[in-house]
Coordinates of C-alpha atoms and ligand atoms in Angstrom, one line a residue:
X26 CA 263.1 344.7 133.5
X27 CA 260.8 344.1 130.5
X28 CA 260.0 340.4 130.7
X29 CA 257.9 340.6 127.6
X30 CA 260.7 341.8 125.4
X31 CA 263.2 339.5 126.9
X32 CA 261.0 336.5 126.1
X33 CA 259.9 337.6 122.7
X34 CA 256.3 337.2 121.6
X35 CA 253.7 336.1 124.2
X36 CA 253.1 332.3 124.0
X37 CA 250.1 330.4 122.9
X38 CA 249.1 329.5 126.5
X39 CA 245.3 328.9 126.5
X40 CA 243.5 331.8 128.0
X41 CA 241.4 329.7 130.3
X42 CA 244.5 328.2 131.9
X43 CA 245.4 329.7 135.3
X44 CA 249.1 330.4 135.1
X45 CA 250.8 331.4 138.4
X46 CA 254.1 333.1 138.5
X47 CA 255.5 332.1 142.0
X48 CA 258.3 333.7 144.0
X49 CA 260.1 332.2 147.0
X50 CA 262.8 333.9 149.0
X51 CA 262.1 333.0 152.6
X52 CA 265.6 331.6 153.5
X53 CA 268.6 330.8 151.4
X54 CA 267.2 330.0 148.0
X55 CA 266.0 332.6 145.5
X56 CA 263.4 330.8 143.4
X57 CA 260.7 331.5 140.8
X58 CA 258.4 329.1 138.9
X59 CA 255.5 329.1 136.5
X60 CA 252.7 326.6 137.4
X61 CA 249.7 325.8 135.2
X62 CA 246.3 324.9 136.8
X63 CA 247.9 324.1 140.2
X64 CA 249.6 320.9 139.3
X65 CA 251.7 321.3 136.1
X66 CA 255.1 322.9 136.7
X67 CA 256.2 324.7 133.5
X68 CA 259.4 326.0 135.0
X69 CA 261.2 325.8 138.4
X70 CA 264.3 327.9 138.8
X71 CA 266.3 327.8 142.0
X72 CA 269.4 329.9 142.8
X73 CA 270.9 328.4 145.9
X74 CA 273.1 330.4 148.3
X75 CA 274.5 327.3 150.0
X76 CA 278.1 327.9 148.9
X77 CA 277.9 331.5 150.3
X78 CA 276.6 330.4 153.7
X79 CA 278.8 327.3 154.0
X80 CA 281.7 329.7 154.7
X81 CA 279.9 330.7 157.9
X82 CA 278.5 327.2 158.9
X83 CA 274.9 328.4 158.6
X84 CA 272.6 330.9 157.0
X85 CA 273.6 334.6 157.6
X86 CA 270.4 336.6 157.3
X87 CA 271.9 339.8 156.0
X88 CA 273.9 338.1 153.3
X89 CA 270.8 336.1 152.3
X90 CA 268.8 339.3 151.7
X91 CA 271.5 340.9 149.6
X92 CA 271.9 337.8 147.5
X93 CA 268.1 337.6 146.9
X94 CA 268.2 341.2 145.7
X95 CA 271.1 340.4 143.3
X96 CA 269.4 337.3 141.9
X97 CA 265.6 337.8 141.9
X98 CA 265.1 339.5 138.5
X99 CA 267.4 337.0 136.8
X100 CA 265.6 334.0 138.4
X101 CA 262.1 335.4 137.4
X102 CA 263.3 336.1 133.9
X103 CA 264.6 332.6 133.6
X104 CA 261.4 331.0 135.0
X105 CA 259.3 332.8 132.4
X106 CA 261.8 331.9 129.6
X107 CA 261.9 328.2 130.6
X108 CA 258.1 328.1 130.6
X109 CA 258.0 329.9 127.2
X110 CA 255.6 332.5 128.5
X111 CA 255.6 336.2 129.0
X112 CA 254.0 338.3 131.8
X113 CA 250.9 338.8 129.6
X114 CA 250.2 335.1 129.9
X115 CA 250.3 335.1 133.7
X116 CA 247.0 335.0 135.6
X117 CA 248.3 335.9 139.1
X118 CA 251.5 336.3 141.2
X119 CA 252.0 334.1 144.2
X120 CA 254.7 334.9 146.8
X121 CA 255.9 333.5 150.1
X122 CA 255.2 336.1 152.8
X123 CA 256.1 334.0 155.9
X124 CA 257.4 332.4 157.9
X125 CA 261.1 333.0 157.3
X126 CA 263.8 335.6 157.6
X127 CA 262.2 339.0 157.4
X128 CA 264.8 340.6 155.2
X129 CA 264.8 337.7 152.8
X130 CA 261.0 337.5 152.6
X131 CA 260.8 341.2 152.0
X132 CA 262.7 340.9 148.7
X133 CA 260.2 338.4 147.3
X134 CA 257.2 340.3 148.6
X135 CA 258.4 343.7 147.2
X136 CA 259.2 342.1 143.8
X137 CA 255.8 340.3 143.7
X138 CA 253.9 343.5 144.6
X139 CA 255.8 345.5 142.0
X140 CA 255.1 343.1 139.2
X141 CA 251.4 342.6 140.2
X142 CA 250.9 346.3 140.5
X143 CA 252.6 347.2 137.2
X144 CA 250.6 344.5 135.4
X145 CA 247.3 344.8 137.2
X146 CA 247.5 341.1 138.3
X147 CA 246.0 339.6 141.4
X148 CA 248.5 339.1 144.2
X149 CA 248.4 336.0 146.5
X150 CA 250.5 335.7 149.7
X151 CA 251.4 332.1 150.4
X152 CA 252.4 330.5 153.7
X153 CA 255.8 328.7 153.2
X154 CA 254.7 325.5 155.0
X155 CA 251.4 325.4 153.0
X156 CA 253.7 325.5 150.0
X157 CA 255.8 322.5 151.3
X158 CA 252.6 320.5 151.8
X159 CA 251.3 321.4 148.4
X160 CA 254.5 320.2 146.8
X161 CA 253.0 316.7 147.0
X162 CA 250.3 317.7 144.4
X163 CA 252.9 318.2 141.7
X164 CA 253.8 314.5 141.2
X165 CA 250.7 312.9 142.7
X166 CA 247.9 314.1 140.5
X167 CA 245.4 311.7 142.2
X168 CA 246.1 313.2 145.7
X169 CA 243.3 315.3 147.2
X170 CA 242.7 316.4 150.8
X171 CA 241.8 315.3 153.4
X172 CA 245.1 313.8 154.6
X173 CA 247.6 313.9 157.4
X174 CA 250.9 315.6 156.8
X175 CA 254.3 315.4 158.6
X176 CA 256.1 318.7 157.9
X177 CA 259.8 318.4 158.6
X178 CA 262.0 321.3 157.5
X179 CA 264.9 323.3 158.7
X180 CA 262.7 325.7 160.5
X181 CA 259.5 323.7 161.3
X182 CA 258.3 320.4 162.5
X183 CA 254.5 320.0 162.5
X184 CA 252.0 317.2 162.4
X185 CA 249.0 318.6 160.4
X186 CA 245.6 317.6 159.2
X187 CA 244.9 319.1 155.8
X188 CA 241.1 319.1 155.8
X189 CA 240.7 320.8 152.4
X190 CA 242.7 323.2 150.1
X191 CA 243.8 326.1 152.3
X192 CA 242.3 324.5 155.5
X193 CA 244.7 323.1 158.1
X194 CA 244.5 321.8 161.7
X195 CA 247.8 321.6 163.6
X196 CA 247.9 318.5 165.7
X197 CA 251.4 318.8 167.0
X198 CA 254.6 320.9 166.7
X199 CA 258.1 321.0 168.0
X200 CA 258.6 322.6 171.4
X201 CA 262.2 323.6 170.5
X202 CA 264.4 322.7 167.6
X203 CA 263.0 321.7 164.2
X204 CA 263.9 318.3 162.9
X205 CA 266.2 319.8 160.2
X206 CA 267.8 322.1 162.7
X207 CA 268.7 319.1 164.9
X208 CA 270.2 317.4 161.8
X209 CA 272.2 320.5 161.0
X210 CA 273.5 321.1 164.6
X211 CA 274.4 317.4 165.1
X212 CA 276.2 317.4 161.7
X213 CA 278.3 320.4 162.8
X214 CA 279.1 318.8 166.1
X215 CA 280.4 315.6 164.5
X216 CA 282.4 317.6 162.0
X217 CA 280.3 317.0 158.9
X218 CA 279.6 320.7 158.2
X219 CA 276.7 322.5 156.6
X220 CA 274.1 321.7 155.4
X221 CA 274.0 318.8 157.7
X222 CA 270.9 316.9 156.9
X223 CA 272.0 315.4 153.6
X224 CA 275.5 314.6 155.1
X225 CA 274.1 312.7 158.1
X226 CA 271.8 310.8 155.7
X227 CA 274.8 309.8 153.6
X228 CA 277.2 309.0 156.4
X229 CA 274.6 307.0 158.4
X230 CA 274.6 304.4 155.7
X231 CA 278.0 303.3 156.9
X232 CA 277.1 303.4 160.6
X233 CA 275.2 301.2 163.1
X234 CA 271.9 302.8 164.1
X235 CA 271.9 300.8 167.3
X236 CA 275.4 301.6 168.4
X237 CA 274.4 304.4 170.8
X238 CA 271.0 304.5 172.6
X239 CA 270.1 308.2 172.4
X240 CA 266.9 309.2 174.4
X241 CA 263.4 310.0 173.1
X242 CA 261.5 313.0 174.5
X243 CA 257.8 312.6 175.3
X244 CA 255.7 315.6 176.3
X245 CA 253.1 314.8 178.9
X246 CA 249.6 315.4 177.7
X247 CA 250.7 316.4 174.2
X248 CA 251.3 313.1 172.3
X249 CA 251.7 314.8 168.9
X250 CA 254.3 317.4 170.0
X251 CA 258.0 316.9 169.3
X252 CA 261.2 317.9 171.1
X253 CA 264.6 317.6 169.5
X254 CA 266.8 319.7 171.8
X255 CA 267.2 316.9 174.3
X256 CA 268.3 314.5 171.6
X257 CA 270.8 317.1 170.3
X258 CA 272.2 317.7 173.8
X259 CA 272.5 313.9 174.3
X260 CA 274.7 313.7 171.2
X261 CA 276.8 316.7 172.4
X262 CA 277.2 315.1 175.9
X263 CA 278.2 311.8 174.3
X264 CA 280.9 313.6 172.2
X265 CA 282.2 315.6 175.2
X266 CA 282.3 312.5 177.3
X267 CA 284.3 310.6 174.7
X268 CA 286.7 313.5 174.3
X269 CA 287.3 313.8 178.0
X270 CA 287.9 310.0 178.2
X271 CA 290.2 310.1 175.2
X272 CA 287.9 307.7 173.4
X273 CA 287.7 307.7 169.6
X274 CA 284.3 308.6 168.2
X275 CA 282.9 306.7 165.3
X276 CA 281.3 309.4 163.2
X277 CA 279.1 307.1 161.2
X278 CA 277.8 305.3 164.3
X279 CA 276.9 308.6 166.0
X280 CA 275.2 309.9 162.8
X281 CA 273.3 306.7 162.3
X282 CA 272.2 306.5 166.0
X283 CA 271.1 310.1 166.0
X284 CA 269.2 309.7 162.8
X285 CA 267.5 306.6 164.0
X286 CA 266.3 308.3 167.2
X287 CA 265.1 311.4 165.3
X288 CA 263.3 309.2 162.7
X289 CA 261.7 307.1 165.4
X290 CA 260.4 310.3 167.1
X291 CA 258.8 311.5 163.9
X292 CA 257.4 308.1 162.7
X293 CA 255.9 307.2 166.1
X294 CA 253.9 310.5 166.4
X295 CA 252.8 310.3 162.8
X296 CA 251.6 306.7 163.3
X297 CA 249.8 307.7 166.5
X298 CA 247.8 310.2 164.4
X299 CA 247.2 307.7 161.6
X300 CA 245.7 305.3 164.1
X301 CA 243.7 307.9 166.0
X302 CA 242.1 309.4 162.9
X303 CA 242.0 306.2 160.8
X304 CA 243.9 308.1 158.1
X305 CA 244.1 306.5 154.7
X306 CA 246.7 308.9 153.4
X307 CA 249.7 310.8 154.8
X308 CA 252.2 313.0 153.1
X309 CA 255.8 314.1 154.0
X310 CA 256.9 317.7 153.3
X311 CA 259.9 319.9 153.8
X312 CA 263.7 319.3 153.4
X313 CA 263.9 316.4 155.9
X314 CA 261.4 314.5 153.7
X315 CA 264.4 313.8 151.5
X316 CA 265.8 311.6 154.3
X317 CA 266.1 308.0 153.1
X318 CA 265.7 306.5 156.6
X319 CA 262.6 308.5 157.3
X320 CA 261.0 307.5 153.9
X321 CA 261.9 303.9 154.6
X322 CA 260.5 303.8 158.1
X323 CA 257.4 305.7 157.1
X324 CA 256.8 303.3 154.2
X325 CA 257.0 300.3 156.5
X326 CA 254.8 301.8 159.3
X327 CA 252.2 303.0 156.8
X328 CA 252.0 299.7 154.9
X329 CA 251.3 297.9 158.3
X330 CA 248.4 300.3 158.9
X331 CA 246.9 300.3 155.4
X332 CA 247.7 304.0 155.0
X333 CA 249.1 305.4 151.7
X334 CA 252.3 307.4 152.0
X335 CA 253.2 310.2 149.6
X336 CA 256.3 312.4 149.4
X337 CA 257.7 314.7 146.8
X338 CA 261.0 314.2 144.8
X339 CA 263.9 315.8 146.6
X340 CA 263.9 318.9 144.3
X341 CA 260.3 319.6 145.5
X342 CA 261.1 318.7 149.2
X343 CA 263.6 321.5 149.7
X344 CA 262.7 325.1 149.2
X345 CA 261.4 325.9 145.7
X346 CA 258.9 328.2 144.1
X347 CA 256.9 325.5 142.2
X348 CA 255.3 324.5 145.6
X349 CA 254.4 328.1 146.2
X350 CA 252.7 328.3 142.8
X351 CA 250.7 325.2 143.6
X352 CA 249.5 326.6 147.0
X353 CA 248.8 330.0 145.3
X354 CA 246.6 328.3 142.7
X355 CA 244.3 326.8 145.4
X356 CA 244.2 330.1 147.3
X357 CA 243.4 331.8 144.0
X358 CA 240.6 329.3 143.4
X359 CA 239.3 330.0 147.0
X360 CA 239.2 333.7 146.2
X361 CA 242.1 334.7 148.4
X362 CA 243.7 338.0 147.3
X363 CA 246.4 340.1 149.0
X364 CA 246.3 343.9 149.1
X365 CA 249.1 346.2 148.3
X366 CA 249.8 346.3 152.0
X367 CA 251.0 342.7 151.9
X368 CA 254.0 342.5 154.2
X369 CA 256.6 339.9 155.3
X370 CA 255.4 338.0 158.4
X371 CA 258.5 336.2 159.8
X372 CA 256.5 334.1 162.4
X373 CA 253.3 333.5 160.4
X374 CA 251.3 330.6 161.8
X375 CA 249.9 327.9 159.4
X376 CA 246.2 328.6 158.7
X377 CA 246.5 332.3 159.7
X378 CA 246.1 335.2 157.3
Ligands
KG4_28 O1 262.5 322.8 153.7 P1 263.9 323.3 153.7 O2 264.6 323.3 152.3 O3 264.0 324.7 154.3 C1 263.2 325.2 155.3 O4 262.0 325.6 155.1 O5 263.7 325.1 156.5 O6 264.6 322.3 154.7 C2 266.0 322.4 154.9 C3 266.4 321.4 155.9 C4 267.8 321.5 156.4 O7 267.8 321.5 157.8 C5 268.5 320.3 155.8 O8 269.6 319.8 156.6 C6 267.3 319.3 155.8 O9 266.2 320.1 155.4 N1 267.6 318.2 154.9 C7 267.7 316.9 155.3 C8 268.0 316.1 154.1 N2 268.0 317.0 153.1 C9 267.7 318.2 153.5 N3 267.6 316.4 156.5 C10 267.8 315.0 156.6 N4 268.1 314.2 155.5 C11 268.2 314.7 154.3 N5 268.5 313.9 153.3
ZN29 ZN1 261.2 325.4 153.5

């Protein structure tokens, strides 16, 4: 595809600007964005596959890869068009290379390599979670590291210290299910369907968060680690028991009680870290950062400790390429460049290259 012709004459973008064309395809969104100087999003195009995967109750990896292949050129073309730029204005290509579904990641990585090679542009491999954290820079121009970060997505739950751009220390992580995964599994069990997080968030407003006392898991010697599989099993046991006893289940009460226990587990660890490190700023990142109860409880707990809380708008919480463009910009500034052997790394660890 000739992006230059499609977009007409190259724009007047100032040559000293760093324009990143970013590509994200790690799970079920095909996304591309153009980001100027790390903080200004010129375009952010997301083609969601939710309708496709809803039919199966969750993401089907093979279908996700095929859909990415179908959509990726169109999405990139649209991102350039929305930003009123052509490829000749682009300084570098940023792409998510892990973690994620290997077949899905490969589509973005291959596309990014092809464009970068054909145009002689620098290529930057971005860690998906680093992207989620960097989403906070888009709307909070004053925000600079160091800060603490609670990363809560469908695949990850991490408590992280971002020391500087591109420099992370992981304080804690989930031992089993990610927070979003627990929301999705519980939603399915109580008949809300996929994707579960937003549905539990909505239904919980009608329920009593204290109706059922679901347990909290604590991991000896690892105060910042999380575990959500016990909470999920407790919900399943509650539902099975009610069914066996012929008791009616109040869906909203179960959703609200589960959400309250999950949010409490997240907030309590985050606040432990805020106190331990005397943190003055903490950010939320990832899809579960959309959750209203989590935002509310974090606001309250942070206010009580004199810590400023930041979180992105919902569109920048869930998967998008703008956040990858922001992370790529800071990697670019740090001199990070990928070779033509850049590959998808499905289990890439944060802070690793
Ligand atoms: O960050 P994300 O888009 O993808 C991953 O990198 O995993 O996160 C998706 C996850 C899903 O598990 C979804 O259910 C959850 O974020 N999520 C929510 C809400 N919106 C999305 N969970 C709780 N409350 C929400 N409002
Ligand atoms: Zn994500």
